[in-house]
Short mmCIF file of C-alpha atoms in Angstrom, two decimals:
data_model
loop_
_atom_site.label_atom_id
_atom_site.label_comp_id
_atom_site.label_asym_id
_atom_site.label_seq_id
_atom_site.Cartn_x
_atom_site.Cartn_y
_atom_site.Cartn_z
CA MET A 24 90.54 14.82 -13.82
CA ARG A 25 92.30 11.50 -13.33
CA LEU A 26 92.02 9.96 -9.88
CA ASP A 27 95.57 9.71 -8.57
CA GLU A 28 95.99 7.00 -5.94
CA ARG A 29 97.84 9.51 -3.75
CA TYR A 30 94.56 11.43 -3.33
CA VAL A 31 92.70 8.43 -1.89
CA PRO A 32 93.48 9.07 1.82
CA TYR A 33 92.19 12.64 1.51
CA LEU A 34 89.08 11.53 -0.36
CA GLN A 35 88.36 8.90 2.26
CA MET A 36 88.59 11.38 5.11
CA ALA A 37 86.37 13.77 3.11
CA GLY A 38 83.66 11.12 2.64
CA LEU A 39 83.94 11.40 -1.15
CA TYR A 40 86.00 8.35 -2.10
CA HIS A 41 83.10 6.34 -3.55
CA LEU A 42 81.99 9.33 -5.61
CA ALA A 43 85.55 9.78 -6.86
CA ARG A 44 85.65 6.15 -8.03
CA LEU A 45 82.72 7.00 -10.29
CA ASN A 46 84.70 9.81 -11.86
CA ASP A 47 86.10 7.53 -14.57
CA ARG A 48 82.89 5.52 -14.91
CA TRP A 49 80.17 8.11 -15.50
CA PHE A 50 77.72 7.19 -18.23
CA ARG A 51 76.18 9.44 -20.87
CA LEU A 52 73.01 11.28 -20.05
CA ASP A 53 69.88 10.17 -21.92
CA GLU A 54 68.34 13.61 -22.33
CA PRO A 55 64.95 12.52 -23.80
CA LEU A 56 64.48 10.01 -20.97
CA VAL A 57 65.39 12.49 -18.24
CA SER A 58 63.29 15.26 -19.80
CA ALA A 59 60.19 13.07 -19.95
CA PHE A 60 60.57 12.08 -16.32
CA VAL A 61 61.15 15.65 -15.14
CA GLU A 62 57.81 16.56 -16.72
CA ARG A 63 56.25 14.29 -14.09
CA TRP A 64 57.99 16.12 -11.23
CA ARG A 65 55.79 18.16 -8.91
CA LEU A 66 57.53 20.86 -6.93
CA GLU A 67 54.72 20.98 -4.33
CA THR A 68 55.39 17.39 -3.20
CA HIS A 69 58.94 16.68 -4.46
CA THR A 70 57.66 13.50 -6.06
CA PHE A 71 57.10 12.11 -9.53
CA HIS A 72 53.36 11.74 -10.16
CA MET A 73 52.94 8.48 -12.07
CA PRO A 74 49.84 6.58 -13.23
CA PHE A 75 50.35 4.12 -10.36
CA GLY A 76 50.96 6.79 -7.69
CA GLU A 77 53.87 8.83 -6.36
CA CYS A 78 57.56 7.95 -6.17
CA THR A 79 60.72 9.95 -5.59
CA ILE A 80 64.47 9.94 -5.09
CA THR A 81 65.27 9.66 -1.39
CA LEU A 82 68.34 9.79 0.82
CA GLN A 83 68.40 6.01 0.62
CA ASP A 84 68.81 6.23 -3.15
CA VAL A 85 71.63 8.76 -2.83
CA ALA A 86 73.45 6.52 -0.37
CA TYR A 87 73.18 3.43 -2.58
CA GLN A 88 73.66 5.09 -5.95
CA LEU A 89 76.58 7.40 -5.10
CA GLY A 90 77.91 6.02 -1.82
CA LEU A 91 77.67 9.41 -0.13
CA PRO A 92 77.17 9.97 3.62
CA VAL A 93 73.74 11.35 4.51
CA ASP A 94 74.39 12.00 8.19
CA GLY A 95 76.41 15.00 9.34
CA HIS A 96 76.58 18.78 9.24
CA TYR A 97 74.63 20.58 6.55
CA VAL A 98 76.63 22.00 3.64
CA SER A 99 76.30 25.77 3.77
CA GLY A 100 78.26 28.95 4.28
CA CYS A 101 79.18 32.26 2.73
CA LEU A 102 79.08 32.84 -1.03
CA THR A 103 80.28 36.43 -1.36
CA ASP A 104 81.88 38.18 1.64
CA PHE A 105 84.63 35.62 2.05
CA HIS A 106 86.85 37.86 4.14
CA LEU A 107 84.21 37.66 6.89
CA TYR A 108 84.09 33.87 6.72
CA ILE A 109 87.70 32.88 6.14
CA GLU A 110 89.98 32.34 9.12
CA GLY A 111 91.89 35.47 10.00
CA GLY A 112 89.79 37.62 7.70
CA ARG A 113 92.19 37.11 4.79
CA PRO A 114 91.09 38.00 1.25
CA ALA A 115 89.58 35.05 -0.59
CA TRP A 116 92.20 34.89 -3.31
CA GLN A 117 95.03 35.05 -0.79
CA TRP A 118 93.53 32.00 0.88
CA PHE A 119 93.15 30.33 -2.53
CA HIS A 120 96.88 30.84 -3.12
CA GLU A 121 97.77 29.46 0.30
CA LEU A 122 95.67 26.32 -0.18
CA LEU A 123 96.44 25.55 -3.83
CA GLY A 124 99.86 27.13 -4.23
CA VAL A 125 98.99 29.15 -7.34
CA LEU A 126 96.60 31.85 -8.51
CA PRO A 127 94.60 31.72 -11.76
CA PRO A 128 95.15 34.52 -14.30
CA GLU A 129 92.52 37.26 -14.30
CA ASN A 130 91.14 36.11 -17.65
CA GLN A 131 90.34 32.71 -16.05
CA VAL A 132 88.26 34.22 -13.26
CA GLN A 133 84.68 35.47 -13.22
CA LYS A 134 83.72 36.96 -9.87
CA PHE A 135 84.25 34.03 -7.46
CA ALA A 136 84.50 31.27 -10.07
CA VAL A 137 87.47 29.83 -11.96
CA ASN A 138 87.32 28.22 -15.40
CA CYS A 139 87.42 24.43 -15.35
CA THR A 140 89.96 24.47 -18.17
CA TRP A 141 92.48 26.20 -15.94
CA PHE A 142 91.90 23.65 -13.17
CA HIS A 143 92.46 20.80 -15.64
CA GLU A 144 95.62 22.30 -17.08
CA THR A 145 97.08 23.24 -13.69
CA PHE A 146 96.10 20.24 -11.54
CA GLY A 147 95.43 17.50 -14.10
CA ASP A 148 98.54 15.47 -13.21
CA CYS A 149 100.29 15.50 -9.87
CA PRO A 150 104.09 15.40 -10.43
CA ASP A 151 105.92 12.15 -9.76
CA GLY A 152 107.82 12.29 -6.50
CA ALA A 153 105.76 15.22 -5.20
CA ASP A 154 106.06 15.90 -1.47
CA GLU A 155 103.10 15.53 0.88
CA GLU A 156 102.15 19.21 0.80
CA THR A 157 102.07 19.24 -3.02
CA VAL A 158 99.89 16.12 -3.11
CA ARG A 159 97.58 17.73 -0.57
CA ARG A 160 97.23 20.81 -2.79
CA PHE A 161 96.43 18.70 -5.84
CA ALA A 162 93.93 16.69 -3.78
CA ARG A 163 92.19 19.93 -2.77
CA ALA A 164 91.90 20.94 -6.42
CA TYR A 165 90.60 17.49 -7.34
CA ILE A 166 87.92 17.69 -4.65
CA MET A 167 86.86 21.16 -5.79
CA MET A 168 86.50 19.85 -9.35
CA LEU A 169 84.65 16.75 -8.16
CA LEU A 170 82.12 18.79 -6.20
CA GLY A 171 81.78 21.56 -8.76
CA THR A 172 81.29 19.36 -11.82
CA GLN A 173 80.01 15.93 -10.77
CA LEU A 174 77.80 16.69 -7.77
CA PHE A 175 76.83 20.37 -7.78
CA ALA A 176 77.09 21.33 -11.42
CA ASN A 177 75.23 24.44 -12.54
CA LYS A 178 73.87 25.29 -15.97
CA SER A 179 77.18 26.66 -17.28
CA ASP A 180 79.12 23.61 -16.03
CA ASN A 181 82.45 25.22 -16.99
CA ARG A 182 83.48 27.10 -13.83
CA ILE A 183 84.37 26.10 -10.28
CA HIS A 184 83.15 28.37 -7.49
CA ILE A 185 85.57 29.03 -4.65
CA ARG A 186 82.81 28.41 -2.11
CA TRP A 187 84.65 25.15 -1.44
CA LEU A 188 87.73 26.84 0.03
CA PRO A 189 86.55 26.64 3.67
CA TYR A 190 85.93 22.91 3.19
CA VAL A 191 89.17 21.88 1.46
CA ALA A 192 91.09 23.99 3.98
CA ARG A 193 90.10 21.39 6.59
CA LEU A 194 90.12 18.09 4.71
CA GLU A 195 90.09 16.13 7.97
CA GLU A 196 86.67 17.60 8.82
CA MET A 197 85.00 17.18 5.42
CA GLY A 198 83.80 13.68 6.27
CA GLY A 199 81.55 15.17 8.93
CA TYR A 200 79.26 16.78 6.34
CA SER A 201 76.10 15.34 4.80
CA TRP A 202 77.15 15.42 1.16
CA GLY A 203 74.28 13.12 0.26
CA SER A 204 71.54 15.39 1.55
CA ALA A 205 73.20 18.43 -0.07
CA ALA A 206 73.30 16.65 -3.44
CA LEU A 207 69.65 15.66 -3.15
CA ALA A 208 68.66 19.20 -2.18
CA TRP A 209 70.44 20.51 -5.27
CA LEU A 210 68.78 17.93 -7.54
CA TYR A 211 65.34 18.73 -6.09
CA TRP A 212 65.91 22.45 -6.58
CA CYS A 213 67.12 22.01 -10.15
CA MET A 214 64.10 19.88 -11.06
CA CYS A 215 61.73 22.33 -9.39
CA ARG A 216 63.34 25.19 -11.28
CA VAL A 217 63.07 23.50 -14.66
CA ALA A 218 59.39 22.85 -13.94
CA ASN A 219 59.07 26.59 -14.60
CA ARG A 220 58.29 26.95 -18.29
CA TYR A 221 60.87 29.74 -18.61
CA ALA A 222 63.76 27.48 -17.58
CA VAL A 223 65.17 25.54 -20.53
CA LYS A 224 68.27 23.76 -19.21
CA LEU A 225 68.41 21.22 -16.42
CA ALA A 226 71.42 21.12 -14.09
CA GLY A 227 72.37 19.15 -11.00
CA PRO A 228 73.57 15.55 -10.41
CA LEU A 229 71.61 14.16 -13.35
CA GLN A 230 73.49 10.86 -13.40
CA LEU A 231 71.88 10.21 -10.02
CA LEU A 232 68.45 10.81 -11.53
CA GLN A 233 69.11 8.61 -14.55
CA SER A 234 70.58 5.77 -12.50
CA TRP A 235 67.54 5.95 -10.20
CA ILE A 236 65.29 5.59 -13.25
CA PHE A 237 67.21 2.56 -14.50
CA TRP A 238 67.13 0.84 -11.11
CA ARG A 239 63.49 1.55 -10.40
CA PHE A 240 61.93 1.18 -13.88
CA PRO A 241 63.16 -1.99 -15.65
CA SER A 242 61.27 -1.13 -18.85
CA PHE A 243 63.54 1.91 -19.33
CA ARG A 244 66.74 0.05 -18.47
CA PRO A 245 69.35 -0.50 -21.21
CA THR A 246 70.20 -4.10 -21.96
CA GLY A 247 73.56 -5.68 -21.35
CA TYR A 248 74.35 -3.96 -18.05
CA ASP A 249 73.89 -6.79 -15.58
CA GLU A 250 77.11 -6.51 -13.55
CA ILE A 251 76.46 -4.86 -10.19
CA SER A 252 79.28 -3.03 -8.41
CA TRP A 253 79.66 -0.32 -5.81
CA PRO A 254 78.42 2.40 -5.87
CA LEU A 255 75.34 1.13 -7.68
CA SER A 256 75.29 3.82 -10.35
CA SER A 257 78.58 2.42 -11.67
CA ARG A 258 76.47 -0.38 -13.15
CA TRP A 259 75.76 1.78 -16.19
CA SER A 260 79.39 2.61 -16.93
CA GLY A 261 79.92 3.01 -20.65
CA TYR A 262 76.26 3.56 -21.47
CA ASN A 263 75.86 5.92 -24.43
CA PRO A 264 72.30 6.52 -25.68
CA GLY A 265 73.29 8.61 -28.70
CA ILE A 266 71.96 12.04 -29.60
CA SER A 267 69.67 11.39 -32.59
CA ASN A 268 65.86 11.58 -32.70
CA LYS A 269 65.54 13.48 -29.44
CA GLY A 270 62.07 14.82 -30.19
CA PRO A 271 60.46 11.48 -31.14
CA ARG A 272 62.21 9.74 -28.22
CA VAL A 273 60.74 12.22 -25.74
CA GLN A 274 57.28 11.52 -27.14
CA MET A 275 57.82 7.75 -26.99
CA THR A 276 59.03 7.99 -23.38
CA ARG A 277 55.99 10.07 -22.42
CA LEU A 278 53.72 7.39 -23.90
CA LYS A 279 55.52 4.61 -22.02
CA ILE A 280 55.22 6.54 -18.76
CA ASP A 281 51.48 7.04 -19.35
CA LEU A 282 51.05 3.25 -19.63
CA LEU A 283 53.01 2.33 -16.49
CA GLN A 284 51.42 -0.08 -14.01
CA PRO A 285 52.39 -0.71 -10.35
CA ARG A 286 54.25 -3.86 -11.41
CA ASP A 287 56.49 -1.73 -13.66
CA PHE A 288 58.10 0.00 -10.67
CA ILE A 289 60.53 -1.73 -8.31
CA TRP A 290 59.63 -0.39 -4.90
CA MET A 291 62.57 -1.95 -3.02
CA PRO A 292 65.45 -2.65 -5.44
CA TYR A 293 68.14 -2.65 -2.76
CA SER A 294 66.85 -5.73 -0.93
CA ALA A 295 68.05 -8.06 -3.71
CA LEU A 296 70.84 -10.45 -2.73
CA ASP A 297 73.19 -9.34 -5.54
CA VAL A 298 72.89 -5.77 -4.24
CA ILE A 299 73.44 -6.68 -0.61
CA GLN A 300 76.67 -8.46 -1.55
CA VAL A 301 78.34 -5.31 -2.90
CA VAL A 302 77.03 -2.65 -0.48
CA HIS A 303 79.68 -0.88 1.55
CA PRO A 304 79.01 -1.56 5.28
CA GLU A 305 79.31 2.12 6.21
CA VAL A 306 76.14 2.93 4.25
CA LEU A 307 74.14 0.59 6.48
CA GLU A 308 75.22 2.16 9.78
CA PRO A 309 72.17 3.16 11.86
CA ARG A 310 73.20 6.83 11.93
CA HIS A 311 72.64 6.87 8.16
CA THR A 312 69.74 4.46 7.73
CA MET A 313 67.58 6.15 10.37
CA LEU A 314 67.57 9.31 8.24
CA TRP A 315 66.28 7.58 5.12
CA ARG A 316 62.73 7.59 6.48
CA CYS A 317 62.81 11.09 8.00
CA VAL A 318 60.62 13.91 6.75
CA THR A 319 63.17 16.69 7.07
CA SER A 320 64.77 19.60 5.32
CA LEU A 321 67.65 19.12 2.90
CA ILE A 322 70.14 21.99 2.85
CA TYR A 323 72.70 23.12 0.30
CA PHE A 324 73.85 26.68 0.96
CA ALA A 325 70.77 28.88 0.24
CA VAL A 326 68.76 25.90 -1.11
CA VAL A 327 66.34 24.30 1.35
CA GLU A 328 64.07 21.49 0.08
CA TRP A 329 61.83 18.98 1.86
CA HIS A 330 62.47 15.25 1.97
CA GLN A 331 58.84 14.09 1.83
CA VAL A 332 59.18 10.34 2.22
CA ASP A 333 55.81 10.15 3.96
CA ARG A 334 54.33 10.26 0.46
CA VAL A 335 56.27 7.20 -0.77
CA LEU A 336 56.09 4.71 2.11
CA PRO A 337 56.02 1.64 -0.19
CA GLN A 338 59.60 2.46 -1.17
CA PHE A 339 60.50 1.49 2.41
CA GLY A 340 58.23 -1.54 2.69
CA GLY A 341 55.29 0.39 4.15
CA VAL A 342 51.68 0.84 3.12
CA GLN A 343 50.59 4.21 1.80
CA PRO A 344 47.35 5.36 3.45
CA PRO A 345 44.76 6.93 1.13
CA ARG A 346 45.01 10.68 0.70
CA VAL A 347 42.27 12.69 2.36
CA PRO A 348 41.26 15.68 0.21
CA PRO A 349 41.77 19.00 2.05
#
């Protein structure tokens, strides 16, 4: 969905403006690359086990790559009995109508999820000259699409769950949530799930994973993408790896990973001067930065995953002590 400038004030108060700016600049997913890296993921430690040691995606990476806040309330709530959770005990779809001004047809609804196609057709373009309440409704729909497809996509990736109603009902309070930690929890969970041999499709914010790979592993980085802008994942805008030779490319990527040396990994990519020049000041506020090094739980509704940065201290300029066998 196109980012209408009239939505910007609502996105800013929701803490999602930087993510929304990426909406028109997402790059194509390199499936063989991502698949080969996920094979190195260990659900017991939430780290990639590489020949040179362990590394992982942290809250610091989420803040720099997507520009999301990592400090705030955890993102959670009710997923089924909405009448118990919604103000006044109103039925969920009544609240949907009040907030968005329209109800989807029955053939566009599956339980508590609405087809993305209907969202696109209904809220794709906000009318010229729309009053403030109409713009607010379209902004709510835009945010629901942004969260449901770009940040918390599931395997189907074609429906939007109405779990976001309690959040878009109070746009002024959305900025108080830790969207960054929720996104990282969802990515961790998705990678842990696909580590199960019976899971065949990876979901989650995979552009975050791929951008992290490009920033941390120069040997896997595409050429010709030297311009750095904010958020940092926008650097790869327009990248399209193609879809041919997936099998051989997975094998080649596995071989390259097996040959990696410590010098092939950039432990602190965000300390470079060209990065510092574009970083949004809000990301560097102490209330955010102090959480980057915390061993803590990451929460996204029923998903709870551990942020085990004590295993990757060199990513923060520290020295990793040797592991003592149990």
